[in-house]
Every structure is written in structure tokens, then in C-alpha cells.
């Protein structure tokens, strides 16, 4: 099966912004659900945001830790799902992963079948 590929991570100062991108070559954005998750050192993987296809419009879900500071959206031209992150805090530091599933019930890591290698985000002054 194809593996999603994350990009866009880096080092940013507190209050800054980053845009992450998940390359979904081999997947269909019209049917597959995609989620962004993050994992800080010594902690479990937690949901940042998920987006799934529905008949009328895409459904988006946001985890509590970054809600109001992130936006998830699809770029059909590039076949990517991007995550725009604003007002970043030091506690947002971690590895950000992109997951794909064909049927999304909940925006939780166990619902996703295929994962990328992750991209490191470091928020530090």
C-alpha cells in the first residue's frame, strides 16, 4: 500500500506559524479520510485534526489541544491534505504524523491504517 509523506516541519519561534503537508499520492481525497496527529517525547500520539469525505461536504474534527489555532484542508490539485498551524506554543513541539483510512468513525490514532514517517516541529525561542 502507498505511504503518506509528511513535509513542512521545522523550527519556529513561539507565536509563529507553520504549514504541514501530507502527500497522498495513490490515495483518493474524495473517499479516504486523513488525520494529523502529533507525538511529544515520552507521550502517546494525540489527534490534532481529521478530515473525511461525505456526500455534501467534508467533515472536519479538531482535537482540544490545538483547536482554534489550526485549520485542516484538502488541496485537490496537489492531492495533499495540509495543516495550517498558527500561534504555536513550545508545548506544540513534537513529531507530526499523517494517517489515512478508508472509513473514519472517530478521529483517534487506532482508526487509521496507513502512516507516514512524520515531520518534526520544534517551537522554541
PDB file of C-alpha atoms in Angstrom:
ATOM      1  CA  UNK A   1       0.000   0.000   0.000  1.00  0.00           C
ATOM      2  CA  UNK A   2       1.140   3.573  -0.520  1.00  0.00           C
ATOM      3  CA  UNK A   3       2.684   5.507   2.347  1.00  0.00           C
ATOM      4  CA  UNK A   4       1.706   9.107   3.050  1.00  0.00           C
ATOM      5  CA  UNK A   5       4.621  11.554   3.126  1.00  0.00           C
ATOM      6  CA  UNK A   6       4.673  14.498   5.526  1.00  0.00           C
ATOM      7  CA  UNK A   7       6.628  17.718   4.987  1.00  0.00           C
ATOM      8  CA  UNK A   8       6.791  21.273   6.248  1.00  0.00           C
ATOM      9  CA  UNK A   9       8.116  20.783   9.752  1.00  0.00           C
ATOM     10  CA  UNK A  10      10.893  22.887  11.210  1.00  0.00           C
ATOM     11  CA  UNK A  11      11.907  25.217  13.994  1.00  0.00           C
ATOM     12  CA  UNK A  12       9.700  28.197  14.730  1.00  0.00           C
ATOM     13  CA  UNK A  13       9.515  30.771  17.492  1.00  0.00           C
ATOM     14  CA  UNK A  14       6.564  30.899  19.894  1.00  0.00           C
ATOM     15  CA  UNK A  15       3.671  32.697  18.239  1.00  0.00           C
ATOM     16  CA  UNK A  16       4.834  31.677  14.798  1.00  0.00           C
ATOM     17  CA  UNK A  17       3.146  29.632  12.092  1.00  0.00           C
ATOM     18  CA  UNK A  18       3.853  26.535  10.064  1.00  0.00           C
ATOM     19  CA  UNK A  19       2.050  24.749   7.293  1.00  0.00           C
ATOM     20  CA  UNK A  20       2.411  20.996   7.148  1.00  0.00           C
ATOM     21  CA  UNK A  21       1.577  18.988   4.070  1.00  0.00           C
ATOM     22  CA  UNK A  22       0.702  15.317   3.648  1.00  0.00           C
ATOM     23  CA  UNK A  23       1.369  13.972   0.164  1.00  0.00           C
ATOM     24  CA  UNK A  24      -1.282  11.384  -0.597  1.00  0.00           C
ATOM     25  CA  UNK A  25      -0.139  10.006  -3.921  1.00  0.00           C
ATOM     26  CA  UNK A  26      -2.002   6.761  -4.529  1.00  0.00           C
ATOM     27  CA  UNK A  27      -4.971   7.761  -2.387  1.00  0.00           C
ATOM     28  CA  UNK A  28      -8.304   9.312  -3.296  1.00  0.00           C
ATOM     29  CA  UNK A  29      -9.167  12.501  -1.425  1.00  0.00           C
ATOM     30  CA  UNK A  30     -12.777  12.091  -2.447  1.00  0.00           C
ATOM     31  CA  UNK A  31     -13.157   8.874  -0.466  1.00  0.00           C
ATOM     32  CA  UNK A  32     -10.290   8.461   2.002  1.00  0.00           C
ATOM     33  CA  UNK A  33     -10.143  10.129   5.393  1.00  0.00           C
ATOM     34  CA  UNK A  34      -6.948  11.775   6.567  1.00  0.00           C
ATOM     35  CA  UNK A  35      -5.815  12.736  10.025  1.00  0.00           C
ATOM     36  CA  UNK A  36      -2.989  14.729  11.533  1.00  0.00           C
ATOM     37  CA  UNK A  37      -1.644  13.533  14.861  1.00  0.00           C
ATOM     38  CA  UNK A  38       1.291  14.535  16.980  1.00  0.00           C
ATOM     39  CA  UNK A  39       3.528  12.838  19.489  1.00  0.00           C
ATOM     40  CA  UNK A  40       5.660  14.631  22.039  1.00  0.00           C
ATOM     41  CA  UNK A  41       8.667  12.887  23.627  1.00  0.00           C
ATOM     42  CA  UNK A  42       7.507  10.349  26.191  1.00  0.00           C
ATOM     43  CA  UNK A  43       3.832  10.796  25.339  1.00  0.00           C
ATOM     44  CA  UNK A  44       1.248   8.999  23.255  1.00  0.00           C
ATOM     45  CA  UNK A  45       0.000  10.027  19.862  1.00  0.00           C
ATOM     46  CA  UNK A  46      -2.829  12.564  20.043  1.00  0.00           C
ATOM     47  CA  UNK A  47      -5.237  13.927  17.487  1.00  0.00           C
ATOM     48  CA  UNK A  48      -4.685  17.362  16.000  1.00  0.00           C
ATOM     49  CA  UNK A  49      -7.282  17.255  13.241  1.00  0.00           C
ATOM     50  CA  UNK A  50      -9.084  14.921  10.840  1.00  0.00           C
ATOM     51  CA  UNK A  51     -10.906  15.431   7.574  1.00  0.00           C
ATOM     52  CA  UNK A  52     -13.189  12.943   5.880  1.00  0.00           C
ATOM     53  CA  UNK A  53     -15.280  12.904   2.739  1.00  0.00           C
ATOM     54  CA  UNK A  54     -19.043  12.992   2.970  1.00  0.00           C
ATOM     55  CA  UNK A  55     -21.789  13.277   0.411  1.00  0.00           C
ATOM     56  CA  UNK A  56     -22.310  17.027   0.670  1.00  0.00           C
ATOM     57  CA  UNK A  57     -19.203  18.413   2.288  1.00  0.00           C
ATOM     58  CA  UNK A  58     -16.053  17.335   4.027  1.00  0.00           C
ATOM     59  CA  UNK A  59     -16.311  16.779   7.742  1.00  0.00           C
ATOM     60  CA  UNK A  60     -13.548  18.186   9.935  1.00  0.00           C
ATOM     61  CA  UNK A  61     -12.721  17.410  13.536  1.00  0.00           C
ATOM     62  CA  UNK A  62     -10.225  19.137  15.790  1.00  0.00           C
ATOM     63  CA  UNK A  63      -8.531  17.847  18.887  1.00  0.00           C
ATOM     64  CA  UNK A  64      -8.712  20.011  22.015  1.00  0.00           C
ATOM     65  CA  UNK A  65      -5.001  20.765  22.248  1.00  0.00           C
ATOM     66  CA  UNK A  66      -4.786  22.931  19.124  1.00  0.00           C
ATOM     67  CA  UNK A  67      -8.406  23.778  18.372  1.00  0.00           C
ATOM     68  CA  UNK A  68      -8.764  27.370  17.213  1.00  0.00           C
ATOM     69  CA  UNK A  69      -5.140  27.528  16.140  1.00  0.00           C
ATOM     70  CA  UNK A  70      -5.123  25.015  13.290  1.00  0.00           C
ATOM     71  CA  UNK A  71      -7.016  24.543  10.046  1.00  0.00           C
ATOM     72  CA  UNK A  72      -7.064  21.347   8.005  1.00  0.00           C
ATOM     73  CA  UNK A  73      -7.874  21.442   4.320  1.00  0.00           C
ATOM     74  CA  UNK A  74      -7.524  19.490   1.110  1.00  0.00           C
ATOM     75  CA  UNK A  75      -5.571  20.603  -1.936  1.00  0.00           C
ATOM     76  CA  UNK A  76      -7.054  18.514  -4.718  1.00  0.00           C
ATOM     77  CA  UNK A  77      -4.656  19.911  -7.313  1.00  0.00           C
ATOM     78  CA  UNK A  78      -1.660  18.546  -5.408  1.00  0.00           C
ATOM     79  CA  UNK A  79      -3.501  15.627  -3.773  1.00  0.00           C
ATOM     80  CA  UNK A  80      -2.416  16.738  -0.330  1.00  0.00           C
ATOM     81  CA  UNK A  81      -4.039  17.418   3.000  1.00  0.00           C
ATOM     82  CA  UNK A  82      -2.441  20.431   4.643  1.00  0.00           C
ATOM     83  CA  UNK A  83      -2.446  21.632   8.216  1.00  0.00           C
ATOM     84  CA  UNK A  84      -2.060  25.350   8.828  1.00  0.00           C
ATOM     85  CA  UNK A  85      -0.837  25.944  12.379  1.00  0.00           C
ATOM     86  CA  UNK A  86      -0.811  29.397  13.961  1.00  0.00           C
ATOM     87  CA  UNK A  87       0.085  30.881  17.348  1.00  0.00           C
ATOM     88  CA  UNK A  88       2.408  27.996  18.044  1.00  0.00           C
ATOM     89  CA  UNK A  89       3.499  27.272  21.605  1.00  0.00           C
ATOM     90  CA  UNK A  90       6.508  25.390  22.989  1.00  0.00           C
ATOM     91  CA  UNK A  91       4.162  22.583  24.073  1.00  0.00           C
ATOM     92  CA  UNK A  92       3.276  22.035  20.413  1.00  0.00           C
ATOM     93  CA  UNK A  93       6.735  20.586  19.896  1.00  0.00           C
ATOM     94  CA  UNK A  94       6.707  17.004  18.652  1.00  0.00           C
ATOM     95  CA  UNK A  95       6.596  14.758  15.624  1.00  0.00           C
ATOM     96  CA  UNK A  96       3.542  15.302  13.465  1.00  0.00           C
ATOM     97  CA  UNK A  97       2.160  12.316  11.613  1.00  0.00           C
ATOM     98  CA  UNK A  98      -0.330  11.929   8.811  1.00  0.00           C
ATOM     99  CA  UNK A  99      -2.634   8.908   8.751  1.00  0.00           C
ATOM    100  CA  UNK A 100      -5.049   7.562   6.143  1.00  0.00           C
ATOM    101  CA  UNK A 101      -8.089   5.325   6.414  1.00  0.00           C
ATOM    102  CA  UNK A 102     -10.908   4.366   4.103  1.00  0.00           C
ATOM    103  CA  UNK A 103     -13.569   4.592   6.806  1.00  0.00           C
ATOM    104  CA  UNK A 104     -13.383   7.101   9.627  1.00  0.00           C
ATOM    105  CA  UNK A 105     -15.527   6.682  12.709  1.00  0.00           C
ATOM    106  CA  UNK A 106     -13.547   8.720  15.219  1.00  0.00           C
ATOM    107  CA  UNK A 107     -10.543  10.978  14.988  1.00  0.00           C
ATOM    108  CA  UNK A 108      -8.274   8.699  17.003  1.00  0.00           C
ATOM    109  CA  UNK A 109      -4.978   7.024  16.061  1.00  0.00           C
ATOM    110  CA  UNK A 110      -6.398   3.497  16.169  1.00  0.00           C
ATOM    111  CA  UNK A 111      -8.857   4.381  13.396  1.00  0.00           C
ATOM    112  CA  UNK A 112      -6.075   4.900  10.856  1.00  0.00           C
ATOM    113  CA  UNK A 113      -4.419   2.193   8.781  1.00  0.00           C
ATOM    114  CA  UNK A 114      -1.507   3.829   6.984  1.00  0.00           C
ATOM    115  CA  UNK A 115       1.001   6.266   8.399  1.00  0.00           C
ATOM    116  CA  UNK A 116       3.812   8.457   7.196  1.00  0.00           C
ATOM    117  CA  UNK A 117       7.231   8.752   8.823  1.00  0.00           C
ATOM    118  CA  UNK A 118       6.380  12.062  10.462  1.00  0.00           C
ATOM    119  CA  UNK A 119       7.825  15.558  10.386  1.00  0.00           C
ATOM    120  CA  UNK A 120       9.460  17.278  13.356  1.00  0.00           C
ATOM    121  CA  UNK A 121       8.018  20.534  14.666  1.00  0.00           C
ATOM    122  CA  UNK A 122      10.020  22.443  17.249  1.00  0.00           C
ATOM    123  CA  UNK A 123       8.683  25.595  18.856  1.00  0.00           C
ATOM    124  CA  UNK A 124      11.431  27.385  20.698  1.00  0.00           C
ATOM    125  CA  UNK A 125      12.869  30.825  21.196  1.00  0.00           C
TER     126      UNK A 125
END
